CSV table of C-alpha atoms and ligand atoms in Angstrom, one decimal:
chain,number,residue,atom,x,y,z
A,1,UNK,CA,-36.6,56.7,0.8
A,2,UNK,CA,-37.0,56.0,4.6
A,3,UNK,CA,-35.3,52.6,4.7
A,4,UNK,CA,-34.5,51.9,8.4
A,5,UNK,CA,-31.0,51.3,9.5
A,6,UNK,CA,-30.0,48.1,11.2
A,7,UNK,CA,-29.4,47.1,14.0
A,8,UNK,CA,-32.2,48.8,15.9
A,9,UNK,CA,-32.1,49.3,19.7
A,10,UNK,CA,-34.3,51.1,22.2
A,11,UNK,CA,-34.4,51.9,25.9
A,12,UNK,CA,-35.2,48.2,26.5
A,13,UNK,CA,-31.6,47.2,25.6
A,14,UNK,CA,-30.3,50.0,27.8
A,15,UNK,CA,-32.5,49.0,30.7
A,16,UNK,CA,-31.4,45.3,30.6
A,17,UNK,CA,-27.7,46.3,30.0
A,18,UNK,CA,-27.9,48.4,33.1
A,19,UNK,CA,-29.2,45.5,35.1
A,20,UNK,CA,-26.3,43.3,34.0
A,21,UNK,CA,-23.8,46.1,34.8
A,22,UNK,CA,-25.2,46.6,38.2
A,23,UNK,CA,-25.4,42.8,38.9
A,24,UNK,CA,-21.6,42.6,39.0
A,25,UNK,CA,-21.8,39.4,36.9
A,26,UNK,CA,-21.0,40.4,33.4
A,27,UNK,CA,-19.5,37.1,32.1
A,28,UNK,CA,-20.9,33.9,30.7
A,29,UNK,CA,-22.3,32.7,34.0
A,30,UNK,CA,-24.6,35.7,34.3
A,31,UNK,CA,-28.2,34.9,35.0
A,32,UNK,CA,-29.0,36.8,31.9
A,33,UNK,CA,-27.4,34.1,29.8
A,34,UNK,CA,-29.6,31.5,31.4
A,35,UNK,CA,-32.6,33.7,30.9
A,36,UNK,CA,-31.8,34.2,27.2
A,37,UNK,CA,-31.2,30.4,26.7
A,38,UNK,CA,-34.6,29.6,28.3
A,39,UNK,CA,-36.4,32.3,26.3
A,40,UNK,CA,-34.8,31.2,23.0
A,41,UNK,CA,-35.5,27.5,23.7
A,42,UNK,CA,-39.2,28.4,24.3
A,43,UNK,CA,-39.2,30.6,21.2
A,44,UNK,CA,-37.9,27.8,19.0
A,45,UNK,CA,-40.2,25.2,20.6
A,46,UNK,CA,-37.2,23.3,21.9
A,47,UNK,CA,-36.4,21.9,25.3
A,48,UNK,CA,-32.8,23.2,25.3
A,49,UNK,CA,-30.8,26.1,24.0
A,50,UNK,CA,-27.0,26.6,24.4
A,51,UNK,CA,-25.5,30.0,23.7
A,52,UNK,CA,-22.1,30.5,22.2
A,53,UNK,CA,-19.9,33.2,20.7
A,54,UNK,CA,-21.2,33.0,17.2
A,55,UNK,CA,-23.0,30.8,14.6
A,56,UNK,CA,-19.8,29.3,13.4
A,57,UNK,CA,-18.7,27.7,16.6
A,58,UNK,CA,-22.3,26.5,17.3
A,59,UNK,CA,-22.0,24.4,14.1
A,60,UNK,CA,-18.5,23.2,15.2
A,61,UNK,CA,-19.9,22.3,18.6
A,62,UNK,CA,-22.9,20.4,17.1
A,63,UNK,CA,-20.6,18.4,14.8
A,64,UNK,CA,-18.1,17.6,17.6
A,65,UNK,CA,-20.9,16.5,19.9
A,66,UNK,CA,-22.1,13.9,17.4
A,67,UNK,CA,-18.6,12.7,17.0
A,68,UNK,CA,-17.9,13.9,13.4
A,69,UNK,CA,-14.1,13.6,12.9
A,70,UNK,CA,-11.4,13.2,10.2
A,71,UNK,CA,-12.4,10.7,7.5
A,72,UNK,CA,-16.1,11.6,7.8
A,73,UNK,CA,-18.2,13.5,5.3
A,74,UNK,CA,-20.9,16.1,5.9
A,75,UNK,CA,-23.3,17.2,3.2
A,76,UNK,CA,-23.7,21.0,2.8
A,77,UNK,CA,-25.3,23.2,0.2
A,78,UNK,CA,-22.9,24.8,-2.4
A,79,UNK,CA,-24.6,28.1,-1.6
A,80,UNK,CA,-24.3,29.5,1.9
A,81,UNK,CA,-22.0,31.7,4.0
A,82,UNK,CA,-18.7,29.9,4.4
A,83,UNK,CA,-19.3,28.9,8.0
A,84,UNK,CA,-21.6,26.0,7.0
A,85,UNK,CA,-18.6,24.3,5.4
A,86,UNK,CA,-15.8,25.8,7.4
A,87,UNK,CA,-17.3,24.2,10.6
A,88,UNK,CA,-17.1,20.8,8.9
A,89,UNK,CA,-13.4,21.4,8.0
A,90,UNK,CA,-12.6,22.7,11.5
A,91,UNK,CA,-13.6,19.4,13.0
A,92,UNK,CA,-11.4,17.7,10.4
A,93,UNK,CA,-14.2,16.2,8.3
A,94,UNK,CA,-14.8,16.7,4.6
A,95,UNK,CA,-17.6,19.0,3.4
A,96,UNK,CA,-19.5,17.6,0.4
A,97,UNK,CA,-21.0,20.4,-1.7
A,98,UNK,CA,-24.4,19.6,-3.3
A,99,UNK,CA,-26.6,21.7,-5.5
A,100,UNK,CA,-29.5,23.9,-4.5
A,101,UNK,CA,-33.0,24.2,-5.9
A,102,UNK,CA,-33.4,26.9,-8.5
A,103,UNK,CA,-35.9,29.1,-6.7
A,104,UNK,CA,-35.8,28.3,-3.0
A,105,UNK,CA,-32.0,28.6,-3.0
A,106,UNK,CA,-32.0,25.7,-0.6
A,107,UNK,CA,-30.3,22.3,-0.6
A,108,UNK,CA,-31.8,20.0,-3.2
A,109,UNK,CA,-32.9,16.9,-1.2
A,110,UNK,CA,-32.4,14.7,-4.3
A,111,UNK,CA,-28.8,15.9,-4.8
A,112,UNK,CA,-28.2,15.4,-1.0
A,113,UNK,CA,-29.5,11.8,-1.2
A,114,UNK,CA,-27.3,11.1,-4.2
A,115,UNK,CA,-24.2,12.4,-2.4
A,116,UNK,CA,-24.5,10.0,0.6
A,117,UNK,CA,-21.6,7.5,1.1
A,118,UNK,CA,-20.7,5.1,3.9
A,119,UNK,CA,-18.6,8.0,5.2
A,120,UNK,CA,-21.4,10.5,5.5
A,121,UNK,CA,-22.2,11.4,9.1
A,122,UNK,CA,-24.4,14.5,8.9
A,123,UNK,CA,-26.4,16.8,6.6
A,124,UNK,CA,-26.5,20.5,7.2
A,125,UNK,CA,-29.3,22.2,5.3
A,126,UNK,CA,-29.4,26.0,5.4
A,127,UNK,CA,-32.7,27.9,5.6
A,128,UNK,CA,-31.3,30.4,3.1
A,129,UNK,CA,-32.6,33.9,3.6
A,130,UNK,CA,-35.1,32.3,6.1
A,131,UNK,CA,-37.0,30.3,3.5
A,132,UNK,CA,-36.9,26.8,4.9
A,133,UNK,CA,-35.1,23.8,3.3
A,134,UNK,CA,-37.4,20.9,2.4
A,135,UNK,CA,-37.6,19.3,5.8
A,136,UNK,CA,-40.4,16.9,4.6
A,137,UNK,CA,-37.7,15.2,2.5
A,138,UNK,CA,-34.5,15.9,4.4
A,139,UNK,CA,-35.7,14.7,7.8
A,140,UNK,CA,-36.8,11.2,6.6
A,141,UNK,CA,-33.6,11.0,4.5
A,142,UNK,CA,-31.4,11.7,7.5
A,143,UNK,CA,-33.4,9.3,9.7
A,144,UNK,CA,-33.4,6.4,7.2
A,145,UNK,CA,-29.6,6.7,6.6
A,146,UNK,CA,-28.7,7.3,10.3
A,147,UNK,CA,-27.3,10.8,9.7
A,148,UNK,CA,-27.4,13.7,12.1
A,149,UNK,CA,-29.6,16.5,10.7
A,150,UNK,CA,-28.3,19.9,11.8
A,151,UNK,CA,-30.3,22.9,10.6
A,152,UNK,CA,-28.2,25.9,9.9
A,153,UNK,CA,-30.9,28.3,10.9
A,154,UNK,CA,-28.5,31.4,11.1
A,155,UNK,CA,-31.1,33.3,9.0
A,156,UNK,CA,-34.3,31.8,10.2
A,157,UNK,CA,-35.2,33.0,13.8
A,158,UNK,CA,-38.9,32.5,13.8
A,159,UNK,CA,-39.4,30.7,10.5
A,160,UNK,CA,-41.9,27.8,10.8
A,161,UNK,CA,-42.5,24.6,8.8
A,162,UNK,CA,-46.0,23.2,9.3
A,163,UNK,CA,-46.2,25.1,12.6
A,164,UNK,CA,-42.8,23.9,13.9
A,165,UNK,CA,-40.0,26.4,14.4
A,166,UNK,CA,-36.7,26.4,12.5
A,167,UNK,CA,-34.2,24.9,14.9
A,168,UNK,CA,-36.6,22.2,16.2
A,169,UNK,CA,-36.8,20.0,13.2
A,170,UNK,CA,-33.5,18.0,13.3
A,171,UNK,CA,-31.1,16.9,16.0
A,172,UNK,CA,-30.0,20.6,16.4
A,173,UNK,CA,-30.5,24.1,15.1
A,174,UNK,CA,-27.7,26.6,14.8
A,175,UNK,CA,-28.4,30.3,15.0
A,176,UNK,CA,-26.3,33.4,14.4
A,177,UNK,CA,-26.7,36.8,16.1
A,178,UNK,CA,-24.1,38.5,14.1
A,179,UNK,CA,-24.7,42.2,13.3
A,180,UNK,CA,-26.9,41.8,10.2
A,181,UNK,CA,-29.1,39.0,11.6
A,182,UNK,CA,-32.7,39.6,12.5
A,183,UNK,CA,-31.8,39.6,16.2
A,184,UNK,CA,-28.3,40.6,17.1
A,185,UNK,CA,-25.8,41.6,19.8
A,186,UNK,CA,-23.1,42.4,17.2
A,187,UNK,CA,-22.0,38.8,17.6
A,188,UNK,CA,-23.5,35.7,19.2
A,189,UNK,CA,-24.9,32.3,18.5
A,190,UNK,CA,-27.2,29.6,19.8
A,191,UNK,CA,-27.7,25.9,19.4
A,192,UNK,CA,-31.2,24.5,20.0
A,193,UNK,CA,-32.2,20.8,20.5
A,194,UNK,CA,-34.7,18.5,22.1
A,195,UNK,CA,-32.0,15.9,22.9
A,196,UNK,CA,-30.9,16.2,26.5
A,197,UNK,CA,-27.6,14.3,26.2
A,198,UNK,CA,-26.7,16.4,23.1
A,199,UNK,CA,-27.5,19.6,25.0
A,200,UNK,CA,-25.3,18.6,28.0
A,201,UNK,CA,-22.4,17.7,25.7
A,202,UNK,CA,-22.6,20.9,23.7
A,203,UNK,CA,-22.9,23.0,26.8
A,204,UNK,CA,-19.8,21.3,28.1
A,205,UNK,CA,-17.9,21.9,24.8
A,206,UNK,CA,-18.8,25.6,25.1
A,207,UNK,CA,-17.8,25.9,28.7
A,208,UNK,CA,-14.3,24.5,28.8
A,209,UNK,CA,-15.4,20.9,29.4
A,210,UNK,CA,-17.3,21.6,32.6
A,211,UNK,CA,-20.4,19.7,33.5
A,212,UNK,CA,-23.7,21.5,34.2
A,213,UNK,CA,-23.8,22.0,38.0
A,214,UNK,CA,-20.3,20.7,38.3
A,215,UNK,CA,-17.3,22.4,39.9
A,216,UNK,CA,-15.5,25.4,38.3
A,217,UNK,CA,-12.2,23.5,38.2
A,218,UNK,CA,-13.5,20.2,37.0
A,219,UNK,CA,-13.2,19.6,33.2
A,220,UNK,CA,-14.4,16.5,31.5
A,221,UNK,CA,-14.3,17.2,27.8
A,222,UNK,CA,-11.9,18.9,25.4
A,223,UNK,CA,-14.0,22.0,25.1
A,224,UNK,CA,-13.1,25.6,24.9
A,225,UNK,CA,-14.4,29.0,26.1
A,226,UNK,CA,-17.1,29.9,23.7
A,227,UNK,CA,-19.3,31.7,26.2
A,228,UNK,CA,-21.2,34.8,25.4
A,229,UNK,CA,-21.3,37.5,28.0
A,230,UNK,CA,-24.2,38.7,30.2
A,231,UNK,CA,-24.0,42.0,28.3
A,232,UNK,CA,-24.7,40.2,25.0
A,233,UNK,CA,-27.5,38.2,26.6
A,234,UNK,CA,-29.2,41.4,27.8
A,235,UNK,CA,-29.1,42.9,24.3
A,236,UNK,CA,-30.4,39.6,22.8
A,237,UNK,CA,-33.2,39.4,25.3
A,238,UNK,CA,-34.4,42.8,24.2
A,239,UNK,CA,-34.0,41.9,20.6
A,240,UNK,CA,-36.0,38.6,21.1
A,241,UNK,CA,-38.9,40.5,22.7
A,242,UNK,CA,-39.1,42.7,19.5
A,243,UNK,CA,-38.5,39.9,17.0
A,244,UNK,CA,-42.1,38.6,16.6
A,245,UNK,CA,-43.4,42.0,15.8
A,246,UNK,CA,-40.5,42.7,13.3
A,247,UNK,CA,-41.0,39.3,11.7
A,248,UNK,CA,-44.7,40.2,11.1
A,249,UNK,CA,-43.8,43.6,9.7
A,250,UNK,CA,-41.3,42.0,7.3
A,251,UNK,CA,-43.8,39.4,6.3
A,252,UNK,CA,-46.5,42.1,5.6
A,253,UNK,CA,-44.0,44.2,3.6
A,254,UNK,CA,-42.7,41.2,1.7
A,255,UNK,CA,-46.2,40.3,0.7
A,256,UNK,CA,-46.8,43.8,-0.5
A,257,UNK,CA,-43.6,43.9,-2.5
A,258,UNK,CA,-44.2,40.5,-4.0
A,259,UNK,CA,-47.7,41.5,-5.1
A,260,UNK,CA,-46.3,44.7,-6.7
A,261,UNK,CA,-43.6,42.7,-8.5
A,262,UNK,CA,-45.6,39.7,-9.7
A,263,UNK,CA,-45.4,39.1,-13.4
A,264,UNK,CA,-42.3,41.3,-14.1
A,265,UNK,CA,-40.7,39.7,-17.1
A,266,UNK,CA,-37.4,38.1,-16.2
A,267,UNK,CA,-37.7,38.7,-12.4
A,268,UNK,CA,-38.2,35.6,-10.2
A,269,UNK,CA,-38.4,36.2,-6.5
A,270,UNK,CA,-37.5,33.4,-4.0
A,271,UNK,CA,-40.2,30.7,-3.7
A,272,UNK,CA,-41.3,30.1,-0.1
A,273,UNK,CA,-42.4,26.4,0.2
A,274,UNK,CA,-46.1,26.0,0.9
A,275,UNK,CA,-45.3,24.0,4.1
A,276,UNK,CA,-43.7,27.1,5.5
A,277,UNK,CA,-46.2,29.1,7.6
A,278,UNK,CA,-44.0,31.8,9.1
A,279,UNK,CA,-40.8,33.5,7.8
A,280,UNK,CA,-38.4,35.9,9.4
A,281,UNK,CA,-37.4,37.3,5.9
A,282,UNK,CA,-33.7,37.7,6.6
A,283,UNK,CA,-33.2,38.3,2.9
A,284,UNK,CA,-35.4,39.2,0.0
A,285,UNK,CA,-33.9,37.1,-2.8
A,286,UNK,CA,-34.4,36.9,-6.5
A,287,UNK,CA,-33.0,36.0,-9.8
A,288,UNK,CA,-32.7,38.0,-13.1
A,289,UNK,CA,-33.3,36.2,-16.4
A,290,UNK,CA,-31.2,38.6,-18.5
A,291,UNK,CA,-32.8,37.5,-21.8
A,292,UNK,CA,-36.3,38.2,-20.7
A,293,UNK,CA,-35.6,41.3,-18.7
A,294,UNK,CA,-33.3,42.8,-21.3
A,295,UNK,CA,-30.5,43.5,-18.8
A,296,UNK,CA,-28.0,41.5,-16.7
A,297,UNK,CA,-28.1,41.0,-13.0
A,298,UNK,CA,-25.2,43.4,-12.6
A,299,UNK,CA,-27.0,46.1,-14.6
A,300,UNK,CA,-30.1,45.5,-12.5
A,301,UNK,CA,-28.0,45.7,-9.3
A,302,UNK,CA,-26.4,49.0,-10.4
A,303,UNK,CA,-29.8,50.5,-11.3
A,304,UNK,CA,-31.3,49.6,-7.9
A,305,UNK,CA,-28.4,50.8,-5.8
A,306,UNK,CA,-28.3,54.1,-7.8
A,307,UNK,CA,-31.8,54.7,-6.5
A,308,UNK,CA,-30.8,54.2,-2.9
A,309,UNK,CA,-32.0,50.6,-2.4
A,310,UNK,CA,-29.5,48.4,-0.7
A,311,UNK,CA,-28.8,45.3,-2.8
A,312,UNK,CA,-26.1,42.6,-2.9
A,313,UNK,CA,-25.3,40.8,-6.2
A,314,UNK,CA,-25.2,37.4,-4.5
A,315,UNK,CA,-21.9,35.6,-3.6
A,316,UNK,CA,-19.0,35.8,-5.9
A,317,UNK,CA,-18.7,32.0,-6.1
A,318,UNK,CA,-20.2,28.8,-4.8
A,319,UNK,CA,-18.5,27.8,-1.5
A,320,UNK,CA,-16.2,25.4,-3.3
A,321,UNK,CA,-14.9,28.3,-5.4
A,322,UNK,CA,-13.4,30.0,-2.3
A,323,UNK,CA,-9.5,29.8,-2.3
A,324,UNK,CA,-9.9,27.7,0.9
A,325,UNK,CA,-11.5,24.9,-1.1
A,326,UNK,CA,-10.1,25.4,-4.6
A,327,UNK,CA,-7.1,23.1,-3.9
A,328,UNK,CA,-9.2,20.3,-2.3
A,329,UNK,CA,-10.3,19.4,1.2
A,330,UNK,CA,-13.8,18.9,0.0
A,331,UNK,CA,-15.9,16.9,-2.4
A,332,UNK,CA,-17.9,18.7,-5.0
A,333,UNK,CA,-21.0,17.2,-6.7
A,334,UNK,CA,-22.3,18.8,-9.9
A,335,UNK,CA,-23.8,22.2,-9.0
A,336,UNK,CA,-25.2,23.8,-12.2
A,337,UNK,CA,-27.9,25.7,-10.3
A,338,UNK,CA,-25.5,27.2,-7.7
A,339,UNK,CA,-23.2,28.3,-10.5
A,340,UNK,CA,-26.0,29.9,-12.5
A,341,UNK,CA,-27.1,31.8,-9.3
A,342,UNK,CA,-23.7,33.3,-9.0
A,343,UNK,CA,-24.3,35.2,-12.2
A,344,UNK,CA,-28.0,36.0,-11.9
A,345,UNK,CA,-29.1,36.2,-8.3
A,346,UNK,CA,-29.3,39.1,-5.8
A,347,UNK,CA,-30.7,39.9,-2.4
A,348,UNK,CA,-32.0,42.9,-0.4
A,349,UNK,CA,-31.3,42.9,3.3
A,350,UNK,CA,-34.1,42.6,5.7
A,351,UNK,CA,-34.0,46.2,6.8
A,352,UNK,CA,-35.6,47.0,3.4
A,353,UNK,CA,-38.7,45.2,4.8
A,354,UNK,CA,-38.8,47.1,8.0
A,355,UNK,CA,-40.2,50.4,6.7
A,356,UNK,CA,-43.8,51.5,6.4
A,357,UNK,CA,-46.1,50.6,3.5
A,358,UNK,CA,-45.2,53.8,1.6
A,359,UNK,CA,-41.5,53.0,1.8
A,360,UNK,CA,-42.2,49.4,0.7
A,361,UNK,CA,-44.1,50.7,-2.4
A,362,UNK,CA,-41.2,53.1,-3.1
A,363,UNK,CA,-38.8,50.1,-3.0
A,364,UNK,CA,-41.1,48.1,-5.3
A,365,UNK,CA,-41.2,51.2,-7.7
A,366,UNK,CA,-37.4,51.3,-7.6
A,367,UNK,CA,-37.1,47.6,-8.4
A,368,UNK,CA,-39.6,48.0,-11.3
A,369,UNK,CA,-37.6,50.9,-12.6
A,370,UNK,CA,-34.4,48.8,-12.3
A,371,UNK,CA,-36.1,46.0,-14.3
A,372,UNK,CA,-37.8,48.1,-17.0
A,373,UNK,CA,-35.9,51.2,-17.8
A,374,UNK,CA,-32.8,51.0,-19.9
A,375,UNK,CA,-29.9,51.6,-17.6
A,376,UNK,CA,-27.3,54.0,-18.8
A,377,UNK,CA,-23.9,53.9,-17.2
B,1,PLP,C1,-25.9,30.5,6.8
B,1,PLP,C2,-24.9,31.0,7.8
B,1,PLP,N1,-24.4,30.1,8.7
B,1,PLP,C3,-23.5,30.4,9.6
B,1,PLP,C4,-23.2,31.7,9.8
B,1,PLP,C5,-22.1,32.1,10.8
B,1,PLP,O1,-22.6,32.9,11.8
B,1,PLP,P1,-21.5,33.8,12.6
B,1,PLP,O2,-21.2,35.0,11.7
B,1,PLP,O3,-22.4,34.2,13.8
B,1,PLP,O4,-20.4,33.0,12.9
B,1,PLP,C6,-23.7,32.7,9.0
B,1,PLP,C7,-23.3,34.1,9.2
B,1,PLP,O5,-23.5,35.0,8.4
B,1,PLP,C8,-24.6,32.3,7.9
B,1,PLP,O6,-25.1,33.2,7.1
């Protein structure tokens, strides 16, 4: 099976890297960083983009910039990578874990609304796997209750909700360019926003408290050095050029796979909300109903990997099950859906959607086999 490896690079990365190397400005004040920020802001339909070392510090910067501090609460989904909650803890606030919807895998807006208290300052929905959280309900909720809406769009470079790009729908969007993401420089992150004052503040937090256009030795805020290098920016510019075409390829292959896998007893693939008109397909997610399929998620997972298809059997616990949060430091709302997903969900990485149509059909065949044939250990 010809499943492409990830990450992918071409001569374009080398060409831009050479330009940076020859410019003599390799650091965070390289023109390439500015070029990347402008290009990514345009890509996300935002006025501003602020780069940073990764998609964890971008969340911390966003929370700090809106003044979230000890004693405050921030609502996060119980299912995400740990950074969504860890960033809240890092600024001294309390993450409040709420349940997800059964098939979008995204924060349940009703559960988020029920978890709001006078201490709540922000909501961080995650566009999990690149399928978007229900912005039609979350944005009005945040607006009515005076909360900052920060999209954790680490997975969703290029996803669109009613024609508006992920990262442009709240106060800020936070992106990751870590090695597995749909555009990557190994590590990297970006905040996007249409709020000029927020952009200025987060830029300053990222660049040791300097002010845009201000002196090198003049520091106004308690920031840090979260700059990316010009070398990372060069790689990311090349990756961004290729992203629209790769998103389309993943979208075509996802449609093909989903058509081949429709109506398989006990297999439910992630639901993409009808308002979402573009998807970067970071993950191909699904759930196994063991009673209907006649096998457990773990048996399904083993059968699929035995055929050479990369598959992850979901997270080992909801975020609050991590040792970090088991002893407290968080508030946990009832999360029956998140807990059920731990035992029955899985994902394929996006590189499984970057092959040709024949490879995609082979993957569909392998999934069908993993669903239908009795798996012997
Ligand atoms: C949903 C989500 N948020 C945030 C992050 C953090 O990104 P980074 O690894 O760039 O710090 C990740 C990374 O995998 C993620 O999946």
